[in-house]
Every structure is written in C-alpha cells, then in structure tokens.
C-alpha cells in the first residue's frame, strides 16, 4: 500500500484513478428580475443534481436593497448555499454560469444591471485566484451584507479566506437594507 501524501485528498476519480480534494464551497445566489424566488430555488435544484457537488446547507432568504446598481433597480432576493465538491474551481464556475444562462441571465454592458439570476462563487476551500475569469475569494464578499448575513446564519463561526471571521465582517458592515423573508423557504430536495 502506498501512503496518501496529502490527508486532504480523499476522493478518487473512478475513471482516471486521479485523487482530488474535497473542498468546501460557498455560493451566493441573487435575483432582482422576473420570478426571483423560482430562480433561486431552480439554481439550488440544479446544484443538487450536479455530480460531485453535495449541498450541506441552504440559508434563509433575504430581500435586499440593491447595492451599486443602476437607478430604478428592484430589490434582490439573496441566499447562500454551502456545499462540498471535488470539482475544480473552474469547473464550478462553468457550472455556475451555465445555471445563470439556463435562467435567462443576460450579460450586457451595464454594470450590475437587473438580473434573473446570479450564482457567485464566494470561496472554494482555500483556493485563491486572481484571473479575470475567476477571483477567489470573491473580491467584494467581505463588504456585502447580503452575502455575509445569510452565510453567518448558516455558519456562525465561518471565516472568509484573507478577511477573517464572517461575524466580525458582518459587525462592521451591519445589516441595513436586509429583510428576512420568513415566508420564502428554499428546499434542497
Ligand atoms: N442587494 C444586492 N445588491 C447587489 C447584488 C445582490 O445580489 N444583492 N448583486 C450585485 C451584482 O453581483 C450588485 N448588487
């Protein structure tokens, strides 16, 4: 028997025999156009059906005032999903974008234009990335109450790579503009 050199490597690809780490991933969902809740629920359904992605937690839903959006933008619904995955960060990004496209997400020139669905990778294990296509951890997550609050609800002792405890970040930014929507509950099944 050969010893596994890295204790984090726990999953073997059945076709290639390649060993890949299981990573914790934090995904933020948002929608401020169309059937907002249906889009969030649909994204969770597709994530749950994605091979090598295992959802471990889904946050409450918040209604939130648009941040850095063009005038007239409607309120968002936001939520956070925690999952374990053996997919690479780039494969996850491809999947996230495919889910957005499936919900008619349009990609125009206007920054933060209203969108049917945002599926943002906030953190993928301790992976750092600074390419144009993929920035990890998400460069604005540490200052966004609509990411920090639902994440903190799910995992009060969470830490955001390079930024520290989510509880401390949330304390700094506060929860103004966020309203808990107890009437909207996302299902994992
Ligand atoms: N409240 C809120 N504001 C936003 C959001 C969002 O999800 N919620 N997403 C944005 C683009 O990523 C820009 N602004």
Coordinates of N, CA and C and ligand atoms in Angstrom, one line a residue:
X1 N 0.8 -1.2 0.0 CA 0.0 0.0 0.0 C 0.9 1.3 0.0
X2 N 0.6 2.2 -0.9 CA 1.2 3.5 -0.9 C 0.5 4.4 0.1
X3 N 1.2 5.2 0.8 CA 0.5 6.2 1.7 C 0.0 7.4 0.9
X4 N -1.1 7.9 1.3 CA -1.6 9.1 0.7 C -0.8 10.3 1.2
X5 N -0.1 11.0 0.2 CA 0.8 12.1 0.7 C 0.0 13.2 1.3
X6 N -1.2 13.5 0.9 CA -1.9 14.7 1.4 C -3.2 14.2 2.0
X7 N -3.3 14.4 3.3 CA -4.5 13.9 4.1 C -5.8 14.5 3.6
X8 N -5.8 15.7 2.8 CA -7.0 16.3 2.3 C -7.5 15.6 1.1
X9 N -6.6 14.8 0.4 CA -7.0 14.1 -0.8 C -7.8 12.9 -0.4
X10 N -9.1 12.9 -0.7 CA -9.9 11.8 -0.2 C -10.8 11.2 -1.3
X11 N -10.9 11.8 -2.5 CA -11.8 11.3 -3.4 C -11.0 10.8 -4.7
X12 N -11.3 9.6 -5.1 CA -10.6 9.0 -6.3 C -11.6 9.0 -7.5
X13 N -11.2 9.6 -8.6 CA -12.0 9.5 -9.8 C -12.0 8.1 -10.3
X14 N -13.2 7.6 -10.5 CA -13.3 6.1 -10.8 C -12.8 5.8 -12.2
X15 N -12.8 6.8 -13.1 CA -12.3 6.5 -14.5 C -10.8 6.6 -14.5
X16 N -10.3 7.7 -13.9 CA -8.9 8.0 -14.1 C -8.0 7.6 -12.9
X17 N -8.7 7.3 -11.8 CA -7.9 7.0 -10.6 C -7.3 8.2 -10.0
X18 N -7.5 9.4 -10.6 CA -6.9 10.6 -10.1 C -7.5 10.9 -8.7
X19 N -6.7 11.4 -7.8 CA -7.2 11.8 -6.5 C -7.4 13.3 -6.4
X20 N -8.6 13.7 -6.0 CA -8.9 15.1 -5.9 C -9.4 15.5 -4.5
X21 N -9.1 16.7 -4.1 CA -9.5 17.1 -2.7 C -11.0 17.4 -2.7
X22 N -11.6 17.1 -1.6 CA -13.0 17.6 -1.4 C -12.8 19.0 -0.7
X23 N -13.5 20.0 -1.4 CA -13.4 21.3 -0.9 C -14.8 21.8 -0.4
X24 N -14.7 22.7 0.5 CA -16.0 23.4 0.9 C -16.2 24.6 0.0
X25 N -17.4 24.8 -0.5 CA -17.6 25.9 -1.4 C -18.8 26.7 -0.8
X26 N -18.6 28.0 -0.9 CA -19.7 29.0 -0.5 C -20.2 29.7 -1.8
X27 N -21.5 29.5 -2.0 CA -22.1 30.1 -3.3 C -23.2 31.1 -2.9
X28 N -23.1 32.3 -3.4 CA -24.2 33.3 -3.2 C -25.1 33.3 -4.4
X29 N -26.4 33.3 -4.1 CA -27.4 33.5 -5.1 C -28.1 34.8 -5.0
X30 N -28.5 35.4 -6.1 CA -29.2 36.7 -6.1 C -30.1 36.8 -7.3
X31 N -31.2 37.5 -7.2 CA -32.1 37.7 -8.3 C -32.8 39.0 -8.0
X32 N -32.9 39.9 -9.0 CA -33.8 41.1 -8.9 C -34.6 41.4 -10.2
X33 N -34.8 40.3 -10.9 CA -35.6 40.4 -12.1 C -36.4 39.2 -12.4
X34 N -37.7 39.3 -12.7 CA -38.5 38.2 -13.0 C -39.0 37.4 -11.8
X35 N -39.2 36.1 -11.9 CA -39.6 35.3 -10.8 C -38.4 35.0 -9.9
X36 N -38.2 35.9 -9.0 CA -36.9 35.8 -8.2 C -36.8 34.6 -7.4
X37 N -37.8 34.2 -6.7 CA -37.7 33.0 -5.8 C -37.6 31.7 -6.6
X38 N -38.3 31.7 -7.7 CA -38.3 30.5 -8.6 C -36.8 30.3 -9.1
X39 N -36.2 31.4 -9.4 CA -34.8 31.3 -10.0 C -33.9 30.8 -8.9
X40 N -34.0 31.3 -7.7 CA -33.1 30.8 -6.6 C -33.4 29.3 -6.3
X41 N -34.6 29.0 -6.2 CA -35.0 27.6 -6.0 C -34.5 26.7 -7.1
X42 N -34.6 27.2 -8.4 CA -34.1 26.4 -9.5 C -32.6 26.2 -9.5
X43 N -31.9 27.2 -9.1 CA -30.4 27.1 -9.0 C -30.1 26.1 -8.0
X44 N -30.8 26.0 -6.9 CA -30.4 25.0 -5.9 C -30.7 23.6 -6.4
X45 N -31.8 23.5 -7.2 CA -32.2 22.2 -7.8 C -31.1 21.7 -8.7
X46 N -30.6 22.6 -9.5 CA -29.5 22.2 -10.5 C -28.2 21.9 -9.7
X47 N -27.9 22.7 -8.7 CA -26.7 22.4 -8.0 C -26.8 21.1 -7.3
X48 N -28.0 20.8 -6.7 CA -28.2 19.5 -6.1 C -28.0 18.3 -7.0
X49 N -28.3 18.5 -8.3 CA -28.2 17.5 -9.3 C -26.9 17.4 -10.0
X50 N -26.0 18.3 -9.5 CA -24.6 18.3 -10.2 C -23.8 17.2 -9.6
X51 N -23.2 16.3 -10.5 CA -22.3 15.3 -10.0 C -21.1 16.0 -9.3
X52 N -20.7 15.4 -8.2 CA -19.6 15.8 -7.4 C -19.8 17.1 -6.6
X53 N -21.1 17.5 -6.5 CA -21.5 18.6 -5.6 C -22.5 18.1 -4.6
X54 N -22.2 18.3 -3.4 CA -23.1 17.8 -2.3 C -23.5 19.0 -1.4
X55 N -24.7 19.5 -1.5 CA -25.1 20.6 -0.7 C -25.2 20.3 0.7
X56 N -24.6 21.1 1.6 CA -24.6 20.8 3.0 C -25.5 21.9 3.8
X57 N -25.8 23.0 3.1 CA -26.6 24.0 3.8 C -27.2 25.0 2.9
X58 N -28.4 25.4 3.2 CA -29.1 26.5 2.4 C -29.6 27.5 3.4
X59 N -29.3 28.7 3.2 CA -29.6 29.8 4.2 C -31.1 30.2 4.0
X60 N -31.5 31.0 5.0 CA -32.8 31.7 4.8 C -32.7 32.7 3.6
X61 N -33.8 33.2 3.2 CA -33.9 34.1 2.0 C -34.0 35.5 2.6
X62 N -33.2 36.4 2.0 CA -33.3 37.9 2.4 C -33.7 38.7 1.2
X63 N -34.6 39.7 1.5 CA -34.9 40.7 0.5 C -33.9 41.8 0.7
X64 N -33.2 42.3 -0.3 CA -32.2 43.3 0.0 C -32.2 44.5 -1.0
X65 N -31.9 45.6 -0.4 CA -31.8 46.9 -1.3 C -30.6 46.7 -2.2
X66 N -30.8 47.1 -3.5 CA -29.7 47.0 -4.5 C -28.5 47.8 -4.1
X67 N -27.3 47.2 -4.2 CA -26.1 47.8 -3.9 C -25.3 48.0 -5.2
X68 N -24.9 49.3 -5.4 CA -24.1 49.6 -6.7 C -24.8 49.2 -8.0
X69 N -26.1 49.4 -8.0 CA -26.9 49.1 -9.2 C -27.4 50.4 -9.8
X70 N -27.8 50.3 -11.1 CA -28.3 51.4 -11.8 C -29.6 51.9 -11.1
X71 N -29.9 53.2 -11.3 CA -31.2 53.8 -10.7 C -32.4 53.0 -11.1
X72 N -33.3 52.8 -10.2 CA -34.6 52.1 -10.6 C -34.5 50.6 -10.4
X73 N -33.3 50.1 -10.0 CA -33.2 48.6 -9.9 C -34.1 48.1 -8.7
X74 N -34.7 47.0 -8.9 CA -35.6 46.4 -7.9 C -34.8 45.7 -6.8
X75 N -35.5 45.5 -5.7 CA -34.8 44.8 -4.6 C -34.4 43.4 -5.1
X76 N -33.4 42.8 -4.4 CA -33.0 41.5 -4.7 C -33.6 40.5 -3.7
X77 N -33.6 39.2 -4.1 CA -33.7 38.1 -3.2 C -32.3 37.5 -3.1
X78 N -31.8 37.3 -1.9 CA -30.4 36.7 -1.8 C -30.5 35.5 -0.8
X79 N -29.6 34.6 -1.1 CA -29.4 33.4 -0.2 C -28.0 32.9 -0.4
X80 N -27.5 32.1 0.5 CA -26.2 31.4 0.4 C -26.4 29.9 0.5
X81 N -25.6 29.2 -0.3 CA -25.6 27.8 -0.3 C -24.2 27.3 0.1
X82 N -24.1 26.3 1.0 CA -22.8 25.7 1.3 C -22.8 24.3 0.7
X83 N -21.6 23.9 0.1 CA -21.6 22.6 -0.5 C -20.2 22.0 -0.3
X84 N -20.1 20.7 -0.5 CA -18.8 20.1 -0.6 C -18.6 19.7 -2.1
X85 N -17.4 19.7 -2.6 CA -17.3 19.4 -4.0 C -15.9 18.9 -4.3
X86 N -15.8 18.0 -5.3 CA -14.5 17.6 -5.8 C -14.2 18.2 -7.2
X87 N -15.1 19.1 -7.6 CA -14.9 19.8 -8.9 C -13.9 20.9 -8.7
X88 N -13.1 21.2 -9.7 CA -12.2 22.3 -9.6 C -13.0 23.6 -9.6
X89 N -12.3 24.6 -9.2 CA -12.9 26.0 -9.1 C -13.4 26.4 -10.5
X90 N -12.6 26.1 -11.5 CA -13.0 26.5 -12.9 C -14.2 25.7 -13.4
X91 N -14.3 24.4 -13.0 CA -15.5 23.6 -13.4 C -16.7 24.1 -12.7
X92 N -16.5 24.5 -11.4 CA -17.6 25.1 -10.7 C -18.1 26.4 -11.3
X93 N -17.1 27.2 -11.7 CA -17.5 28.5 -12.4 C -18.3 28.2 -13.6
X94 N -17.8 27.2 -14.4 CA -18.6 26.9 -15.7 C -20.0 26.5 -15.3
X95 N -20.1 25.7 -14.3 CA -21.4 25.2 -13.9 C -22.3 26.4 -13.4
X96 N -21.7 27.3 -12.6 CA -22.5 28.4 -12.1 C -23.0 29.3 -13.3
X97 N -22.1 29.5 -14.3 CA -22.5 30.3 -15.4 C -23.6 29.6 -16.3
X98 N -23.5 28.3 -16.4 CA -24.5 27.5 -17.1 C -25.9 27.6 -16.4
X99 N -25.8 27.6 -15.1 CA -27.1 27.7 -14.3 C -27.7 29.1 -14.6
X100 N -26.9 30.1 -14.5 CA -27.4 31.5 -14.8 C -28.0 31.6 -16.2
X101 N -27.3 31.0 -17.2 CA -27.8 31.0 -18.6 C -29.1 30.3 -18.7
X102 N -29.3 29.2 -17.9 CA -30.5 28.4 -18.0 C -31.7 29.2 -17.5
X103 N -31.4 30.2 -16.6 CA -32.4 31.1 -16.1 C -32.4 32.4 -16.8
X104 N -32.0 32.4 -18.1 CA -32.1 33.6 -19.0 C -31.4 34.8 -18.5
X105 N -30.3 34.5 -17.9 CA -29.4 35.6 -17.5 C -28.8 36.3 -18.7
X106 N -29.0 37.6 -18.8 CA -28.4 38.3 -19.9 C -27.1 39.0 -19.4
X107 N -26.1 39.1 -20.3 CA -24.9 39.7 -20.0 C -24.6 40.9 -20.9
X108 N -25.0 42.1 -20.4 CA -24.9 43.3 -21.2 C -23.7 44.1 -20.7
X109 N -23.7 45.4 -21.2 CA -22.6 46.3 -20.9 C -22.8 47.0 -19.6
X110 N -24.1 47.1 -19.2 CA -24.4 48.0 -18.0 C -24.0 47.2 -16.7
X111 N -23.1 47.8 -15.9 CA -22.7 47.2 -14.6 C -23.8 47.0 -13.7
X112 N -23.9 45.8 -13.2 CA -24.9 45.4 -12.2 C -26.4 45.6 -12.7
X113 N -26.6 45.5 -14.0 CA -28.0 45.6 -14.5 C -28.8 44.6 -13.8
X114 N -30.2 44.8 -13.8 CA -31.1 43.8 -13.2 C -30.8 42.4 -13.8
X115 N -30.8 41.4 -13.0 CA -30.5 40.1 -13.5 C -31.5 39.0 -12.9
X116 N -31.9 38.1 -13.7 CA -32.7 37.0 -13.3 C -32.0 36.1 -12.3
X117 N -30.7 35.9 -12.4 CA -30.0 35.1 -11.5 C -28.5 35.3 -11.5
X118 N -28.0 35.4 -10.3 CA -26.5 35.5 -10.1 C -26.2 34.2 -9.3
X119 N -25.2 33.5 -9.8 CA -24.6 32.4 -9.0 C -23.1 32.7 -8.8
X120 N -22.8 33.3 -7.7 CA -21.4 33.7 -7.4 C -20.6 32.8 -6.5
X121 N -19.4 32.4 -7.0 CA -18.5 31.7 -6.1 C -17.9 32.7 -5.1
X122 N -18.1 32.4 -3.8 CA -17.6 33.3 -2.8 C -16.3 32.8 -2.3
X123 N -16.2 31.5 -2.1 CA -15.0 30.8 -1.6 C -15.0 29.4 -2.0
X124 N -13.9 28.9 -2.4 CA -13.7 27.4 -2.8 C -12.5 26.9 -2.0
X125 N -12.8 26.3 -0.9 CA -11.7 25.9 0.0 C -10.8 27.0 0.3
X126 N -9.5 26.7 0.2 CA -8.5 27.8 0.4 C -7.9 28.3 -0.9
X127 N -8.7 28.1 -1.9 CA -8.2 28.4 -3.3 C -8.2 29.9 -3.5
X128 N -7.1 30.4 -4.0 CA -7.0 31.9 -4.4 C -6.9 31.9 -5.9
X129 N -7.6 32.9 -6.5 CA -7.4 33.1 -7.9 C -7.6 34.6 -8.2
X130 N -6.8 35.1 -9.1 CA -6.9 36.5 -9.5 C -6.9 36.7 -11.0
X131 N -7.5 35.7 -11.7 CA -7.6 35.9 -13.1 C -8.9 36.7 -13.4
X132 N -9.0 37.2 -14.6 CA -10.2 38.0 -15.0 C -11.4 37.1 -14.9
X133 N -11.3 35.9 -15.2 CA -12.5 35.0 -15.3 C -12.9 34.6 -13.8
X134 N -11.9 34.5 -13.0 CA -12.2 33.9 -11.6 C -11.4 34.6 -10.5
X135 N -12.1 35.2 -9.6 CA -11.4 35.8 -8.5 C -11.9 35.1 -7.2
X136 N -11.0 34.5 -6.5 CA -11.3 33.8 -5.2 C -10.3 34.2 -4.2
X137 N -10.8 34.5 -2.9 CA -12.2 34.6 -2.6 C -12.9 35.8 -3.4
X138 N -14.2 35.8 -3.5 CA -14.9 36.8 -4.2 C -14.4 38.2 -3.7
X139 N -14.0 39.1 -4.6 CA -13.4 40.4 -4.1 C -14.3 41.3 -3.3
X140 N -15.6 41.2 -3.4 CA -16.4 42.1 -2.7 C -17.3 41.4 -1.6
X141 N -17.1 40.1 -1.4 CA -17.9 39.4 -0.4 C -17.8 40.0 1.0
X142 N -16.6 40.4 1.3 CA -16.3 40.8 2.7 C -17.1 42.1 3.1
X143 N -17.6 42.8 2.1 CA -18.3 44.1 2.4 C -19.8 44.0 2.0
X144 N -20.3 42.8 1.7 CA -21.6 42.7 1.2 C -22.5 42.0 2.3
X145 N -23.4 42.8 2.9 CA -24.3 42.3 3.9 C -25.1 41.1 3.4
X146 N -25.5 41.2 2.1 CA -26.4 40.2 1.6 C -25.7 38.9 1.3
X147 N -24.4 38.9 1.4 CA -23.7 37.6 1.4 C -23.3 37.2 2.8
X148 N -22.8 38.1 3.6 CA -22.3 37.8 5.0 C -23.4 37.4 5.9
X149 N -24.6 38.0 5.8 CA -25.7 37.7 6.8 C -26.2 36.3 6.6
X150 N -26.6 35.9 5.4 CA -27.1 34.5 5.2 C -26.0 33.5 5.5
X151 N -24.8 33.8 5.1 CA -23.7 32.9 5.4 C -23.5 32.7 6.9
X152 N -23.6 33.8 7.6 CA -23.4 33.8 9.1 C -24.6 33.0 9.7
X153 N -25.8 33.2 9.2 CA -26.9 32.4 9.7 C -26.6 30.9 9.7
X154 N -26.0 30.5 8.5 CA -25.8 29.0 8.3 C -24.6 28.6 9.2
X155 N -23.6 29.4 9.3 CA -22.3 29.0 9.9 C -21.7 30.2 10.7
X156 N -22.2 30.3 11.9 CA -21.8 31.5 12.7 C -20.3 31.6 12.9
X157 N -19.5 30.5 12.9 CA -18.1 30.6 13.1 C -17.3 30.6 11.8
X158 N -18.0 30.9 10.7 CA -17.3 30.8 9.4 C -16.2 31.9 9.3
X159 N -15.2 31.6 8.5 CA -14.1 32.5 8.2 C -14.0 32.7 6.7
X160 N -13.8 33.9 6.2 CA -13.6 34.2 4.8 C -12.1 34.3 4.6
X161 N -11.6 33.5 3.7 CA -10.1 33.5 3.4 C -9.6 34.9 3.2
X162 N -8.6 35.3 3.9 CA -7.9 36.6 3.8 C -8.6 37.7 4.4
X163 N -9.8 37.5 5.0 CA -10.6 38.5 5.6 C -11.0 38.3 7.0
X164 N -10.9 37.0 7.5 CA -11.2 36.7 8.8 C -12.7 36.3 9.1
X165 N -13.0 36.3 10.4 CA -14.4 35.8 10.8 C -15.5 36.6 10.1
X166 N -16.5 35.8 9.6 CA -17.6 36.4 9.0 C -18.4 37.3 10.0
X167 N -18.4 36.8 11.2 CA -19.1 37.5 12.3 C -18.6 38.9 12.5
X168 N -17.2 39.1 12.4 CA -16.6 40.4 12.6 C -16.9 41.3 11.4
X169 N -16.8 40.7 10.2 CA -17.1 41.4 8.9 C -18.5 41.9 8.9
X170 N -19.4 41.1 9.4 CA -20.8 41.4 9.4 C -21.1 42.6 10.4
X171 N -20.4 42.5 11.6 CA -20.5 43.5 12.6 C -20.1 44.9 12.0
X172 N -19.1 44.9 11.1 CA -18.6 46.1 10.5 C -19.6 46.7 9.5
X173 N -20.1 45.8 8.7 CA -21.0 46.3 7.6 C -22.4 46.5 8.0
X174 N -22.8 45.8 9.0 CA -24.2 45.9 9.5 C -25.2 45.2 8.6
X175 N -26.5 45.3 8.9 CA -27.5 44.6 8.2 C -28.5 45.5 7.6
X176 N -28.2 46.8 7.5 CA -29.2 47.7 6.9 C -29.5 47.3 5.4
X177 N -30.7 47.4 5.1 CA -31.2 47.1 3.7 C -31.5 45.6 3.5
X178 N -31.4 44.8 4.6 CA -31.7 43.4 4.5 C -33.0 43.1 5.3
X179 N -33.9 42.4 4.7 CA -35.1 42.0 5.4 C -35.3 40.5 5.2
X180 N -35.4 39.8 6.4 CA -35.6 38.3 6.3 C -37.0 38.0 5.8
X181 N -37.0 37.1 4.8 CA -38.3 36.7 4.2 C -38.6 35.3 4.7
X182 N -39.2 35.3 5.9 CA -39.6 34.0 6.5 C -40.6 33.2 5.7
X183 N -41.3 34.0 4.9 CA -42.4 33.3 4.1 C -41.8 32.5 2.9
X184 N -40.5 32.7 2.6 CA -39.8 32.1 1.5 C -38.8 31.1 2.0
X185 N -39.0 29.8 1.8 CA -38.0 28.8 2.3 C -37.5 28.0 1.1
X186 N -36.2 28.0 1.0 CA -35.6 27.2 -0.1 C -35.5 25.7 0.3
X187 N -35.8 24.9 -0.6 CA -35.8 23.4 -0.3 C -34.5 22.8 -1.0
X188 N -33.9 21.8 -0.4 CA -32.8 21.1 -1.1 C -33.2 20.0 -1.9
X189 N -34.4 19.4 -1.7 CA -34.8 18.3 -2.5 C -35.7 18.7 -3.6
Ligands
LIG1 N1 -28.7 43.8 -2.7 C1 -28.0 43.3 -3.7 N2 -27.3 44.1 -4.4 C2 -26.5 43.6 -5.4 C3 -26.4 42.3 -5.7 C4 -27.2 41.4 -4.9 O1 -27.2 40.1 -5.0 N3 -27.9 41.9 -3.9 N4 -25.6 41.8 -6.7 C5 -24.9 42.6 -7.4 C6 -24.1 42.1 -8.5 O2 -23.4 41.0 -8.2 C7 -24.9 44.0 -7.2 N5 -25.8 44.5 -6.2

